[in-house]
Coordinates of C-alpha atoms and ligand atoms in Angstrom, one line a residue:
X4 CA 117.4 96.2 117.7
X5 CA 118.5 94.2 114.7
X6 CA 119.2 91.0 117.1
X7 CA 117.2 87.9 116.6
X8 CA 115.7 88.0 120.0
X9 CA 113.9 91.3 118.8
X10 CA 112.0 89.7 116.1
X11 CA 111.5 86.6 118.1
X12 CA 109.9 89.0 121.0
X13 CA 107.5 90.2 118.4
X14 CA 106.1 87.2 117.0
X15 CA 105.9 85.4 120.2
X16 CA 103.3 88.7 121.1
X17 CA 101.5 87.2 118.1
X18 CA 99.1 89.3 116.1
X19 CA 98.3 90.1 112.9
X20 CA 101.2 89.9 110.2
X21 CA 101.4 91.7 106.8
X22 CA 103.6 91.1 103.9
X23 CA 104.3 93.6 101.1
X24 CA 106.5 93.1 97.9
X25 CA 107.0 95.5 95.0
X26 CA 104.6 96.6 92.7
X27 CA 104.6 94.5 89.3
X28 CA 106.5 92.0 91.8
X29 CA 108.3 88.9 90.1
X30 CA 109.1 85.7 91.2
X31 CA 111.7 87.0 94.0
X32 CA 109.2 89.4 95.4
X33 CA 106.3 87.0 95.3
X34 CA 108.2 83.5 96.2
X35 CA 109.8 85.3 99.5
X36 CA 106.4 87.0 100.5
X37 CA 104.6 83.5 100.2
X38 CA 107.5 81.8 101.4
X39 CA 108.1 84.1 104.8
X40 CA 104.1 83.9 105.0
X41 CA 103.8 79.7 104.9
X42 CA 106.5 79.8 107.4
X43 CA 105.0 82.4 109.9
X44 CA 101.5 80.7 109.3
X45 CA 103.9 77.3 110.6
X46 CA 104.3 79.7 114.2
X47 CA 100.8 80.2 114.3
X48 CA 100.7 84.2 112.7
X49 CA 97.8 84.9 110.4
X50 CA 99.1 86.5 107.7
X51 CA 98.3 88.8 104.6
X52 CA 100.5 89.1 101.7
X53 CA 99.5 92.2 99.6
X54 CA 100.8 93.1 96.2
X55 CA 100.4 96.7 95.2
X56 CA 99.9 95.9 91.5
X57 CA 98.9 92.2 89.7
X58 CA 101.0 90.2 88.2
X59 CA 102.0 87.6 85.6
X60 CA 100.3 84.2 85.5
X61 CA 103.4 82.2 85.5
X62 CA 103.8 83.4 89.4
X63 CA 100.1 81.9 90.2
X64 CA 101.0 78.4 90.9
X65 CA 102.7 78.9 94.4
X66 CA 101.2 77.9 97.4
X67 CA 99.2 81.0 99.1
X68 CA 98.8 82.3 95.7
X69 CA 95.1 82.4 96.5
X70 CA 95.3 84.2 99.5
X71 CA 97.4 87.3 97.7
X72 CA 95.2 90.7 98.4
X73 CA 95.8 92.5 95.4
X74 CA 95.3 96.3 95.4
X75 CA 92.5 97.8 93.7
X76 CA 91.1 101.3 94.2
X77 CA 87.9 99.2 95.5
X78 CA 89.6 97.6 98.1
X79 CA 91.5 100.7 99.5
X80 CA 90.0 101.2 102.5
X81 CA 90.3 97.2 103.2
X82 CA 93.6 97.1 102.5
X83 CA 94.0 100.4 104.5
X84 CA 92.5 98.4 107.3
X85 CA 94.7 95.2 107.0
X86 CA 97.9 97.4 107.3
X87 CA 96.5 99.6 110.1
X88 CA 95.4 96.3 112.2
X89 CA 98.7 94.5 111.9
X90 CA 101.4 94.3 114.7
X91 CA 104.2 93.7 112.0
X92 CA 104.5 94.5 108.4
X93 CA 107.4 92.8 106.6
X94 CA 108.5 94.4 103.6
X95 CA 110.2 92.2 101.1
X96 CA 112.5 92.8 98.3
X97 CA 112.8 96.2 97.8
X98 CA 114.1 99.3 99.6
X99 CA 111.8 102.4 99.6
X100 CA 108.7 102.7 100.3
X101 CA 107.8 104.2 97.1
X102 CA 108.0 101.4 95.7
X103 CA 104.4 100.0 96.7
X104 CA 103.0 103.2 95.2
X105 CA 100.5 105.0 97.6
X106 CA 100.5 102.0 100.2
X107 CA 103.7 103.5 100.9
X108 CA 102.5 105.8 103.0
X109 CA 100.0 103.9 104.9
X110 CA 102.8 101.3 105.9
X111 CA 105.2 104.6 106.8
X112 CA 102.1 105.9 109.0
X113 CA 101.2 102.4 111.0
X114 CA 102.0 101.7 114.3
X115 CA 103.5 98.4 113.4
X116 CA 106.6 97.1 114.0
X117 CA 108.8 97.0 109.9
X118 CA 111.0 94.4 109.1
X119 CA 112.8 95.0 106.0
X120 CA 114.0 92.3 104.3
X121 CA 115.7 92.9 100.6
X122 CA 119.3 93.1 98.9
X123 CA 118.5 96.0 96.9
X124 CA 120.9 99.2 97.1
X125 CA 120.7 102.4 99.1
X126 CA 117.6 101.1 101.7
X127 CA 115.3 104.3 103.2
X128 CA 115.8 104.2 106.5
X129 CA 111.4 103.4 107.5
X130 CA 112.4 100.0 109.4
X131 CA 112.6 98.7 112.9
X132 CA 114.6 95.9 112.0
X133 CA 116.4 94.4 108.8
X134 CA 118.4 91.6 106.8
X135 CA 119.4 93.7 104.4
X136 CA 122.9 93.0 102.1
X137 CA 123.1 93.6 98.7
X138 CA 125.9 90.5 98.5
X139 CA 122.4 88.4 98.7
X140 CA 121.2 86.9 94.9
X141 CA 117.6 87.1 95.9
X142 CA 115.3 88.3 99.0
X143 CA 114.5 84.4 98.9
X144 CA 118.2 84.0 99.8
X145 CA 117.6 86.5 102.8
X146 CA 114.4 84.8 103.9
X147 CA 116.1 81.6 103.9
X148 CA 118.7 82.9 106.4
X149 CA 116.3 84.5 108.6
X150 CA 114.3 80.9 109.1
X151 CA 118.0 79.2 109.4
X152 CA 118.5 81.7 111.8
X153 CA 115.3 81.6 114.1
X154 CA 116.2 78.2 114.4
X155 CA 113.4 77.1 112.7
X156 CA 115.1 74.6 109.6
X157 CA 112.6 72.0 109.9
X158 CA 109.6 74.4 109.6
X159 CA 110.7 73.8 106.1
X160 CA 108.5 72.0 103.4
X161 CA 108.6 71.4 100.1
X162 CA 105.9 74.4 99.3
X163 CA 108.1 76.9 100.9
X164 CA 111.3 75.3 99.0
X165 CA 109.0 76.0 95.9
X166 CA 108.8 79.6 96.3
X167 CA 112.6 80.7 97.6
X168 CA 113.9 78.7 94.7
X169 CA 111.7 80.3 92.2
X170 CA 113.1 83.5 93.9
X171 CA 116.5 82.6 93.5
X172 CA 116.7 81.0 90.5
X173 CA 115.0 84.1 88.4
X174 CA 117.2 86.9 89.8
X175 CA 120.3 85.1 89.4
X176 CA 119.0 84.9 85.6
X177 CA 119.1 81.0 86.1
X178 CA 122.2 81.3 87.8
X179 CA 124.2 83.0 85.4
X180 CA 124.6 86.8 86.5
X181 CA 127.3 87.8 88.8
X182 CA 125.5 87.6 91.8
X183 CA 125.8 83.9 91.7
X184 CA 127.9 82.2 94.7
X185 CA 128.4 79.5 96.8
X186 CA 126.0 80.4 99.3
X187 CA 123.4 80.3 96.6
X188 CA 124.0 77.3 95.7
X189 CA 124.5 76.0 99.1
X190 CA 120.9 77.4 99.9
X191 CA 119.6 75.4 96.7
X192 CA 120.9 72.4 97.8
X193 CA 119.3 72.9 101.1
X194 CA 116.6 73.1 99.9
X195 CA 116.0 70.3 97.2
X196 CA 117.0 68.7 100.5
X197 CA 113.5 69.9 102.0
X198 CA 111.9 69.2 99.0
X199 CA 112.1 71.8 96.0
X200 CA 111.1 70.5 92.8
X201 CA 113.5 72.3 90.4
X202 CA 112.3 70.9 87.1
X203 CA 108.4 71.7 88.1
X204 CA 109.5 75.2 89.0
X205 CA 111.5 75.9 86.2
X206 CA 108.6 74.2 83.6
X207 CA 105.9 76.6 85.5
X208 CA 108.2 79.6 85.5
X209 CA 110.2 79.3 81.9
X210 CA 108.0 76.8 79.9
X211 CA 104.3 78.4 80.6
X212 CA 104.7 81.0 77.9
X213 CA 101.2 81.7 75.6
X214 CA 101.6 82.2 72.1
X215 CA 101.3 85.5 72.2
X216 CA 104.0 86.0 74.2
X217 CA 106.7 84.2 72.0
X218 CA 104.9 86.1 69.0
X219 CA 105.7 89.3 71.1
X220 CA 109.4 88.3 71.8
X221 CA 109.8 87.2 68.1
X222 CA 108.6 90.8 67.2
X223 CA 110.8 92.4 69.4
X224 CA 113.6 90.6 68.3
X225 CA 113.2 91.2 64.4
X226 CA 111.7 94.2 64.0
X227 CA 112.4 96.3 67.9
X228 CA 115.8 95.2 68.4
X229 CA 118.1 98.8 67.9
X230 CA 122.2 98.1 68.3
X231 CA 124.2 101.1 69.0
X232 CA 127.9 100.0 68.0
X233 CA 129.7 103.1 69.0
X234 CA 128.1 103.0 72.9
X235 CA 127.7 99.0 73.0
X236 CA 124.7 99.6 73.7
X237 CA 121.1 98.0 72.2
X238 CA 117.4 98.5 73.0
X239 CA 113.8 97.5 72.4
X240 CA 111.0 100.0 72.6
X241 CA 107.5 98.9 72.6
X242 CA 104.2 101.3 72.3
X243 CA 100.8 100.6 73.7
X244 CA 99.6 100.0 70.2
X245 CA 102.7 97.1 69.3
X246 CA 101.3 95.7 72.9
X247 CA 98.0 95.9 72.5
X248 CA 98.3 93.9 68.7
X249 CA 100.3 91.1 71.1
X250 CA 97.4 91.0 73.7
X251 CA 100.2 91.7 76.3
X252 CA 99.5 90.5 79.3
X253 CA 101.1 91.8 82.9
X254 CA 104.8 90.0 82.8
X255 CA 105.0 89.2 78.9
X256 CA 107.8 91.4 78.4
X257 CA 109.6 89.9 81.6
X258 CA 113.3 88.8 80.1
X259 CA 113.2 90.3 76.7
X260 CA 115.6 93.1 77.4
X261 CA 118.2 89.9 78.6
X262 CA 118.3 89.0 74.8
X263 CA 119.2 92.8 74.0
X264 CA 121.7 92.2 76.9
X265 CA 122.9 88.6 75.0
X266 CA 124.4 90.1 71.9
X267 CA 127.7 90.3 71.5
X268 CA 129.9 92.5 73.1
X269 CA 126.6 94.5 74.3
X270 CA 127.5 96.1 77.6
X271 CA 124.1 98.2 78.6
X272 CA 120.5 97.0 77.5
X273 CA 117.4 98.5 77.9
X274 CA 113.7 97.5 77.0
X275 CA 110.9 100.7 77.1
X276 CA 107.3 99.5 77.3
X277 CA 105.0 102.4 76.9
X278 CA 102.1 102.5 79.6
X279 CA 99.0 104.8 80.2
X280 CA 100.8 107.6 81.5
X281 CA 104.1 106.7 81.5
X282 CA 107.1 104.9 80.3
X283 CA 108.0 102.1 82.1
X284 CA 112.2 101.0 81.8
X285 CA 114.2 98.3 82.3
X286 CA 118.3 98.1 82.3
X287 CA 121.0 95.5 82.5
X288 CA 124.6 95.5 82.1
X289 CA 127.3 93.5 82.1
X290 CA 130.6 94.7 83.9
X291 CA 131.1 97.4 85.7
X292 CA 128.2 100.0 84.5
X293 CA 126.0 100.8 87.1
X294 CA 122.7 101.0 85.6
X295 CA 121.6 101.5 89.2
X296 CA 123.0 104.7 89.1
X297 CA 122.0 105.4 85.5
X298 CA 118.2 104.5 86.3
X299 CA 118.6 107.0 90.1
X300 CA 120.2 109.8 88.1
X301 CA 117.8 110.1 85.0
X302 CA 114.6 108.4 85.3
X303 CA 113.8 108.0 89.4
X304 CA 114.6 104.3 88.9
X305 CA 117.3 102.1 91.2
X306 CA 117.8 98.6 91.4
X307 CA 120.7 96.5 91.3
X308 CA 124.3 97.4 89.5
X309 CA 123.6 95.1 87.0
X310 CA 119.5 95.0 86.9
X311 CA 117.8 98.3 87.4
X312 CA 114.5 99.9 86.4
X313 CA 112.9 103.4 85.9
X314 CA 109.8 105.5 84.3
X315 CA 109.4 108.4 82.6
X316 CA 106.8 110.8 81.8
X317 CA 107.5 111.9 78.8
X318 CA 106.2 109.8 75.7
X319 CA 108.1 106.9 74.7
X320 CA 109.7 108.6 71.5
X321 CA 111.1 111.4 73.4
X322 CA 112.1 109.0 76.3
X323 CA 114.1 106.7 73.7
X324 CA 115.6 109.9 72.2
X325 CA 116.3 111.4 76.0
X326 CA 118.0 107.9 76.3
X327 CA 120.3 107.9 73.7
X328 CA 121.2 111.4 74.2
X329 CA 122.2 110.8 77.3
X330 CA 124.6 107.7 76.1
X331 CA 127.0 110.2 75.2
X332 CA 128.0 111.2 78.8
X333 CA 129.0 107.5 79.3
X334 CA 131.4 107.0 76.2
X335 CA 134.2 106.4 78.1
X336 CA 132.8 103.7 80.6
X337 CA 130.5 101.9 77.5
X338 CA 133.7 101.9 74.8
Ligands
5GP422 P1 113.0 94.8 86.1 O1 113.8 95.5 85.0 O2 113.1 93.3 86.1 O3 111.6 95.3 86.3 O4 113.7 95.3 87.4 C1 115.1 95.1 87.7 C2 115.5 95.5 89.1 O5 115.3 96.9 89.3 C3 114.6 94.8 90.1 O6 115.4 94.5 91.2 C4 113.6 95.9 90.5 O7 113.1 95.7 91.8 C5 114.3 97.2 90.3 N1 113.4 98.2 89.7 C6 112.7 98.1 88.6 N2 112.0 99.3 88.4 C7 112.3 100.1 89.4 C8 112.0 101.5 89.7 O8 111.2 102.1 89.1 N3 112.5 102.0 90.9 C9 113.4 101.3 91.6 N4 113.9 101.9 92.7 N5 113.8 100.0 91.3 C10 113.3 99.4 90.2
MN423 MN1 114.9 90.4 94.3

């Protein structure tokens, strides 16, 4: 089932062709689903990319970007429609179908054929076929491979390049985490070859920030920023209220928790943003913590070893106090 010739089977059949991604998807989510989406258009699929949730502005210049159906309650039963019409539904970078909220079920209930493609841990098994490997820096990597391996090369252009760089270059952390390797930079080079223009990504993706946004990072740095010594541990929590006075948009606190992450000899990070009705989480670590686990076993989060995320219900002042509580049951591993 997971053999080439299966997917190949499919698409020849033709049909209508969805791709999901994440809810609050970043540049991996977003560059693979528009990437995999130019490339199938290039077979002659027409294709949908939906996003369960918007998201930030400094995604908006890749090509398709246009086309994106975001979900809205308004457009539920269009959306609902698009997913029950389609022959395949791709679902990129991530691994349960939770993770694109209530069109989780819709996808789990169609007809069509699921291709999974993602490198995040412990997958749900919903798929009919998958490139799935956590050893993969980005989905982008994974999508990549796939065109590589459909024989298809020289389908690529430089606006697919565009978006599986943009993918790979933010989830290796502008390739400094540890899931940097040859093969990713093997892939970049391939694809400069077809055209990639790394400085013009990086300006759109790094260098686009309002000045509300560095106000907010500069606030978060001086007054947020809380260092736990003993646990090697430091965290930012932000309220609606210290959000709303920044006029935060969707993505501004994107790679703040990193510079909580950047101190010295800081081994776990986290960065709380309070929501509506919940308390939205983000984790990194350096080394061996697994805040992949830490993020599954207290707040119904996952991710990567390194770069997880989670929520919680409860407000954010009991959710930072749960938090730190709960440091104490990793002394040994954070010392
Ligand atoms: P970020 O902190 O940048 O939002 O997410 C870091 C990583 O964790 C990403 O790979 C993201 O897909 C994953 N992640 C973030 N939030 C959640 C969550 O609530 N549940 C799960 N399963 N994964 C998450
Ligand atoms: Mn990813």
């Amino acid at each position: 089932m997971n053999d080439i010739k299966t997917l190949k089977g499919w698409i020849e059949k033709g049909g209508k062709v969805v791709i999901t991604t994440h809810q609050n998807p970043d540049a991996d989510a977003l560059g693979s689903s528009l990437g995999l989406s130019l490339y199938l258009q290039k077979l002659g699929l027409e294709t949908t990319v939906i996003s369960p949730t918007e998201y930030p502005g400094f995604l908006t210049w890749m090509e398709g970007n246009d086309d994106v159906v975001i979900y809205t309650e308004e457009m539920d039963a269009e959306i609902e429609n698009m997913i029950n019409e389609a022959s395949m539904i791709f679902c990129l970078d991530f691994s349960s179908l939770d993770r694109i909220n209530h069109l989780g079920e819709i996808v789990r209930a169609s007809g069509a054929k699921k291709i999974l493609i993602d490198h995040h841990l412990s997958p749900e098994n919903f798929y009919d076929f998958s490139r799935w490997s956590t050893d993969a820096a980005a989905t982008a990597e994974l999508v990549y491979e796939l065109i590589v391996e459909m024989g298809d090369s020289h389908l690529m252009d430089p606006e697919i390049a565009n978006c599986l760089y943009a993918g790979i270059m933010t989830d290796t952390g502008n390739f400094k985490h540890s899931n940097v390797t040859r093969n990713v930079f093997e892939i970049c080079a391939q694809l400069i070859e077809h055209g990639a223009n790394i400085s013009e990504v990086t300006r759109n993706i790094y260098d686009t920030n309002s000045f509300d946004r560095l106000r907010l990072l500069g606030f978060s740095l001086n007054k947020k920023l809380k260092l736990i010594p003993e646990y090697n541990t430091a965290y930012i929590a932000l309220s609606k209220e210290e959000l709303r006075k920044f006029n935060a948009q969707p993505g501004d606190t994107e790679g703040i928790v990193n510079y909580a992450l950047s101190l010295n000899g800081v081994l776990f990070a986290a960065l709380f943003t309070e929501k509506d009705n919940l308390v939205k989480m983000s984790f990194r670590s350096s080394g061996d913590f697994s805040v992949n686990d830490f993020a599954r076993t207290h707040f119904s989060g996952g991710g990567h070893k390194n770069a997880a995320g989670g929520k919680s219900e409860d407000s954010l002042e009991e959710t930072v106090i749960r938090f730190e509580n709960l440091l104490k049951e990793y002394k040994k591993q954070l010392s």
